[in-house]
Amino acid sequence: MLKDKVIIVTGAGQGIGRGIAEKLAAEGATVVVSDINETTAKETAAAIGGLGVQTDVTSPESVAAAVEQVRAQFGRIDALVNNAGWDKAGPFVESDRADWDRVVQINLYGVLNTCREVLPVMVEQGFGSVVTIASDAGRVGSSGEAVYSAAKGGVIAFTKSIARELARNTVNANVVCPGPADTALFASLGGDNPKLREALTKAIPFRRLAQPSDIANVVAFLASDEAAYVTGQTVSVSGGLTMS
Ligand SMILES: NC(=O)c1ccc[n+]([C@@H]2O[C@H](COP(=O)([O-])OP(=O)(O)OC[C@H]3O[C@@H](n4cnc5c(N)ncnc54)[C@H](O)[C@@H]3O)[C@@H](O)[C@H]2O)c1
């Protein structure tokens, strides 16, 4: 489905991003595994036969250097998957402004910085796909994740606008919103508490958390030519936890 496509996946050293990188590679893509953690970026890249590039999405210079490296090596970028993200859970009324900055820098500015470098390449080529991993928190809210929800909601609105702006260049842009997924991030947000995990699992109609592969399968479709006429859409992959 993705034979010979050059696809950048941010935050692909572990978790959902790694699952996405594995799926895209299995479908025939050449995957650029970008992550702030150089060790995991290189490990994932070695496992799937891709290129590992250390990149901090909060740094415009770091992103520009990575995109230039990809352009020099492959000559084009067929798709971009904005996956890097981070959160720290807690009541908003007790929240710390330094944490707001970090959450907004990674989840919102990270997407803006990366798109600012990659979209001009896609415009010049006259084709491309952008798939951004937001969260159902950005659509329906999430207790203890107010600022993260704001950043993810921002990413959803941004993607719709980009989809409108770049349709004339045959570039599509869509959002995938995972529900609770079994990763280190989820564990750090309380998912390592067996009671919370069980309560959440019971609330999900399919009675299980998402695995990275559940998200990756949808991303692979949206990054493929089969989704060429789909743009500005937001797809929840949540086992039915959210349905509207
Ligand atoms: N796990 C969930 O329940 C869940 C639910 C909804 C949405 N999401 C979203 O899915 C995406 C992946 O989350 P995950 O659960 O796999 O998390 P994770 O913490 O397991 O992985 C995130 C990856 O992003 C990388 N990263 C962090 N900051 C970065 C930066 N500044 N530059 C580049 N890379 C950076 C990390 O090194 C890590 O490899 C995130 O956008 C997250 O918000 C996750």
Coordinates of C-alpha atoms and ligand atoms in Angstrom, one line a residue:
M1 CA 0.0 0.0 0.0
L2 CA 2.9 2.4 0.7
K3 CA 5.6 1.0 -1.6
D4 CA 8.5 3.4 -2.1
K5 CA 6.9 6.2 -0.1
V6 CA 9.2 8.4 2.0
I7 CA 7.4 9.0 5.3
I8 CA 8.6 10.9 8.4
V9 CA 7.2 9.8 11.7
T10 CA 8.0 12.1 14.7
G11 CA 8.3 10.6 18.2
A12 CA 8.7 7.2 16.6
G13 CA 11.3 5.8 19.1
Q14 CA 8.7 4.1 21.2
G15 CA 4.9 3.6 21.8
I16 CA 2.4 4.6 19.2
G17 CA 5.0 6.2 17.0
R18 CA 7.1 3.0 16.9
G19 CA 3.9 1.0 16.1
I20 CA 3.2 3.4 13.2
A21 CA 6.8 3.2 11.9
E22 CA 6.6 -0.6 12.0
K23 CA 3.3 -0.7 10.1
L24 CA 4.4 1.8 7.4
A25 CA 7.7 -0.1 6.9
A26 CA 5.7 -3.4 6.6
E27 CA 3.6 -1.7 3.9
G28 CA 6.7 -0.9 1.9
A29 CA 7.5 2.7 3.0
T30 CA 10.9 4.1 3.7
V31 CA 10.4 5.5 7.2
V32 CA 12.4 8.3 8.7
V33 CA 12.2 7.6 12.5
S34 CA 12.5 10.9 14.2
D35 CA 12.6 11.2 18.0
I36 CA 14.2 13.5 20.6
N37 CA 15.7 10.3 22.0
E38 CA 18.5 9.4 19.7
T39 CA 19.0 5.9 21.1
T40 CA 15.3 4.8 20.6
A41 CA 15.2 6.5 17.2
K42 CA 18.2 4.5 16.0
E43 CA 16.9 1.3 17.6
T44 CA 13.5 1.6 15.9
A45 CA 15.1 2.5 12.6
A46 CA 17.5 -0.5 12.7
A47 CA 14.5 -2.8 13.5
I48 CA 12.5 -1.7 10.4
G49 CA 15.3 -0.8 8.0
G50 CA 14.6 3.0 8.2
L51 CA 16.6 6.1 8.9
G52 CA 16.9 7.2 12.5
V53 CA 17.2 11.0 13.0
Q54 CA 17.4 12.7 16.4
T55 CA 15.0 15.7 16.3
D56 CA 13.4 17.9 18.9
V57 CA 10.1 19.0 17.5
T58 CA 10.1 22.0 19.8
S59 CA 13.2 23.4 18.1
P60 CA 12.7 25.0 14.7
E61 CA 16.4 24.6 14.0
S62 CA 16.4 20.9 14.9
V63 CA 13.4 20.2 12.7
A64 CA 14.8 22.2 9.8
A65 CA 18.1 20.2 9.9
A66 CA 16.2 16.9 9.9
V67 CA 13.9 17.8 7.0
E68 CA 16.9 19.0 5.0
Q69 CA 18.7 15.7 5.7
V70 CA 15.7 13.8 4.4
R71 CA 15.3 16.0 1.4
A72 CA 19.0 15.6 0.6
Q73 CA 18.9 11.9 1.0
F74 CA 15.6 11.0 -0.6
G75 CA 14.6 14.0 -2.7
R76 CA 11.0 14.1 -1.6
I77 CA 8.7 13.6 1.4
D78 CA 5.5 11.7 0.5
A79 CA 3.9 11.8 4.0
L80 CA 4.4 13.3 7.5
V81 CA 3.1 11.7 10.6
N82 CA 3.1 14.2 13.5
N83 CA 3.1 11.8 16.5
A84 CA 5.5 13.2 19.1
G85 CA 3.5 14.2 22.2
W86 CA 3.7 14.5 26.0
D87 CA 1.5 15.2 29.0
K88 CA 1.6 15.5 32.7
A89 CA -1.8 14.9 34.4
G90 CA -3.2 16.9 37.3
P91 CA -6.0 19.3 38.2
F92 CA -5.9 22.5 36.2
V93 CA -6.5 24.6 39.3
E94 CA -3.2 23.4 40.7
S95 CA -1.3 23.5 37.4
D96 CA 2.0 25.1 36.9
R97 CA 2.7 27.5 34.0
A98 CA 6.0 25.8 33.3
D99 CA 4.1 22.6 32.6
W100 CA 1.6 24.5 30.3
D101 CA 4.6 25.7 28.3
R102 CA 6.1 22.3 27.9
V103 CA 2.7 20.7 26.9
V104 CA 1.9 23.4 24.4
Q105 CA 5.5 23.4 23.0
I106 CA 5.5 19.7 22.3
N107 CA 1.9 19.0 21.4
L108 CA 1.0 22.2 19.5
Y109 CA 4.3 24.0 18.5
G110 CA 5.8 20.6 17.7
V111 CA 3.2 20.1 14.9
L112 CA 3.5 23.7 13.7
N113 CA 7.3 23.6 13.6
T114 CA 7.3 20.3 11.7
C115 CA 4.6 21.4 9.2
R116 CA 6.3 24.7 8.7
E117 CA 9.4 22.8 7.3
V118 CA 7.7 19.9 5.6
L119 CA 4.7 21.6 3.9
P120 CA 6.8 23.8 1.6
V121 CA 8.4 20.7 0.3
M122 CA 5.0 19.1 -0.4
V123 CA 3.7 22.3 -2.0
E124 CA 6.8 22.3 -4.3
Q125 CA 6.3 18.7 -5.2
G126 CA 2.6 19.1 -5.7
F127 CA 1.6 16.1 -3.5
G128 CA 1.8 14.9 0.0
S129 CA -0.1 13.6 3.0
V130 CA -0.1 14.8 6.6
V131 CA -1.5 12.6 9.4
T132 CA -1.4 14.2 12.9
I133 CA -1.9 12.2 16.1
A134 CA -4.1 14.3 18.4
S135 CA -6.3 12.7 21.1
D136 CA -9.9 12.3 22.0
A137 CA -9.0 14.7 24.8
G138 CA -8.9 17.4 22.1
R139 CA -12.4 16.6 21.0
V140 CA -14.4 15.7 24.1
G141 CA -12.1 16.9 26.9
S142 CA -10.3 14.9 29.6
S143 CA -10.3 15.5 33.3
G144 CA -6.7 16.2 34.5
E145 CA -5.6 17.0 31.0
A146 CA -7.0 20.5 30.4
V147 CA -4.0 22.1 28.8
Y148 CA -3.1 19.0 26.8
S149 CA -6.7 19.0 25.6
A150 CA -6.3 22.6 24.6
A151 CA -3.2 21.8 22.6
K152 CA -4.7 18.8 20.9
G153 CA -7.8 20.7 20.1
G154 CA -5.6 23.3 18.5
V155 CA -3.9 20.7 16.4
I156 CA -7.3 19.5 15.1
A157 CA -8.3 23.0 14.1
F158 CA -4.9 23.6 12.6
T159 CA -5.1 20.5 10.5
K160 CA -8.5 21.4 9.1
S161 CA -7.1 24.8 8.1
I162 CA -4.1 23.3 6.5
A163 CA -6.3 20.8 4.6
R164 CA -8.2 23.8 3.2
E165 CA -5.1 25.8 2.3
L166 CA -3.2 23.0 0.6
A167 CA -6.0 21.1 -1.3
R168 CA -5.0 23.1 -4.3
N169 CA -1.5 21.5 -4.1
T170 CA -3.0 18.0 -3.8
V171 CA -1.8 17.7 -0.2
N172 CA -4.3 16.1 2.2
A173 CA -4.2 16.5 6.0
N174 CA -6.1 14.4 8.6
V175 CA -6.1 13.7 12.3
V176 CA -6.2 10.5 14.2
C177 CA -7.4 10.7 17.8
P178 CA -6.4 7.7 19.9
G179 CA -8.4 6.8 23.0
P180 CA -6.5 5.4 25.9
A181 CA -3.6 3.4 24.5
D182 CA -1.2 1.0 26.2
T183 CA 2.0 3.0 26.2
A184 CA 4.6 4.5 28.6
L185 CA 2.8 7.8 28.3
F186 CA -0.5 6.3 29.4
A187 CA 1.3 4.6 32.3
S188 CA 2.8 7.9 33.4
L189 CA -0.7 9.5 33.4
G190 CA -2.2 7.0 35.9
G191 CA -2.5 3.9 33.6
D192 CA 0.0 2.1 35.8
N193 CA -2.7 2.1 38.5
P194 CA -4.5 -1.2 38.2
K195 CA -7.8 0.2 39.5
L196 CA -7.8 3.1 37.0
R197 CA -6.8 0.8 34.2
E198 CA -9.6 -1.6 35.0
A199 CA -12.3 1.1 35.3
L200 CA -11.2 2.6 32.0
T201 CA -11.1 -0.8 30.3
K202 CA -14.7 -1.4 31.5
A203 CA -15.8 1.9 30.0
I204 CA -14.5 1.0 26.6
P205 CA -17.1 -0.9 24.5
F206 CA -14.4 -3.3 23.1
R207 CA -13.2 -3.9 26.7
R208 CA -9.5 -3.3 26.0
L209 CA -7.0 -0.4 25.7
A210 CA -5.8 0.5 22.2
Q211 CA -2.5 -1.1 21.1
P212 CA -0.1 1.0 18.9
S213 CA -1.1 -1.3 16.0
D214 CA -4.7 -0.2 16.2
I215 CA -3.7 3.4 15.6
A216 CA -1.0 2.5 13.1
N217 CA -3.5 0.7 10.8
V218 CA -5.6 3.8 10.4
V219 CA -2.5 6.0 9.9
A220 CA -1.3 3.7 7.2
F221 CA -4.6 4.1 5.3
L222 CA -4.6 7.9 5.7
A223 CA -1.0 8.2 4.5
S224 CA -1.7 6.1 1.4
D225 CA -3.0 7.0 -2.0
E226 CA -6.2 5.2 -1.2
A227 CA -7.1 8.1 1.1
A228 CA -6.2 10.8 -1.5
Y229 CA -9.8 12.2 -1.5
V230 CA -10.1 12.3 2.3
T231 CA -9.0 15.6 3.9
G232 CA -9.7 17.7 7.0
Q233 CA -11.1 14.7 8.8
T234 CA -10.7 13.5 12.4
V235 CA -10.9 9.8 13.1
S236 CA -11.2 8.5 16.6
V237 CA -9.6 5.1 17.3
S238 CA -11.0 4.5 20.8
G239 CA -12.7 1.0 20.8
G240 CA -16.0 2.9 20.8
L241 CA -15.3 5.0 24.0
T242 CA -16.2 8.1 22.0
M243 CA -18.7 7.9 19.2
S244 CA -19.4 11.4 18.0
Ligands
LIG1 N1 -1.1 6.7 25.0 C1 -2.3 7.2 25.0 O1 -3.2 6.8 25.7 C2 -2.6 8.3 24.0 C3 -3.9 8.7 23.9 C4 -4.2 9.7 23.0 C5 -3.2 10.4 22.2 N2 -2.0 10.0 22.4 C6 -0.9 10.6 21.6 O2 -0.2 9.7 20.8 C7 1.1 10.2 20.6 C8 2.1 9.1 21.0 O3 2.0 8.9 22.4 P1 2.6 7.6 23.1 O4 1.5 7.1 24.1 O5 3.1 6.6 22.2 O6 3.7 8.3 24.1 P2 5.2 7.8 24.4 O7 5.6 8.7 25.5 O8 5.3 6.3 24.6 O9 6.0 8.2 23.1 C9 6.2 9.5 22.7 C10 7.5 9.7 21.9 O10 7.6 11.1 21.6 C11 9.0 11.4 21.8 N3 9.1 12.9 22.1 C12 8.7 13.5 23.2 N4 9.0 14.8 23.1 C13 9.6 15.0 21.9 C14 10.2 16.1 21.2 N5 10.2 17.3 21.8 N6 10.6 15.9 20.0 C15 10.6 14.7 19.4 N7 10.1 13.6 20.0 C16 9.6 13.8 21.2 C17 9.4 10.6 23.0 O11 10.8 10.5 23.1 C18 8.7 9.3 22.7 O12 9.5 8.4 22.0 C19 1.2 11.5 21.3 O13 1.0 12.6 20.5 C20 0.1 11.4 22.4 O14 -0.3 12.6 22.8 C21 -1.6 9.0 23.3

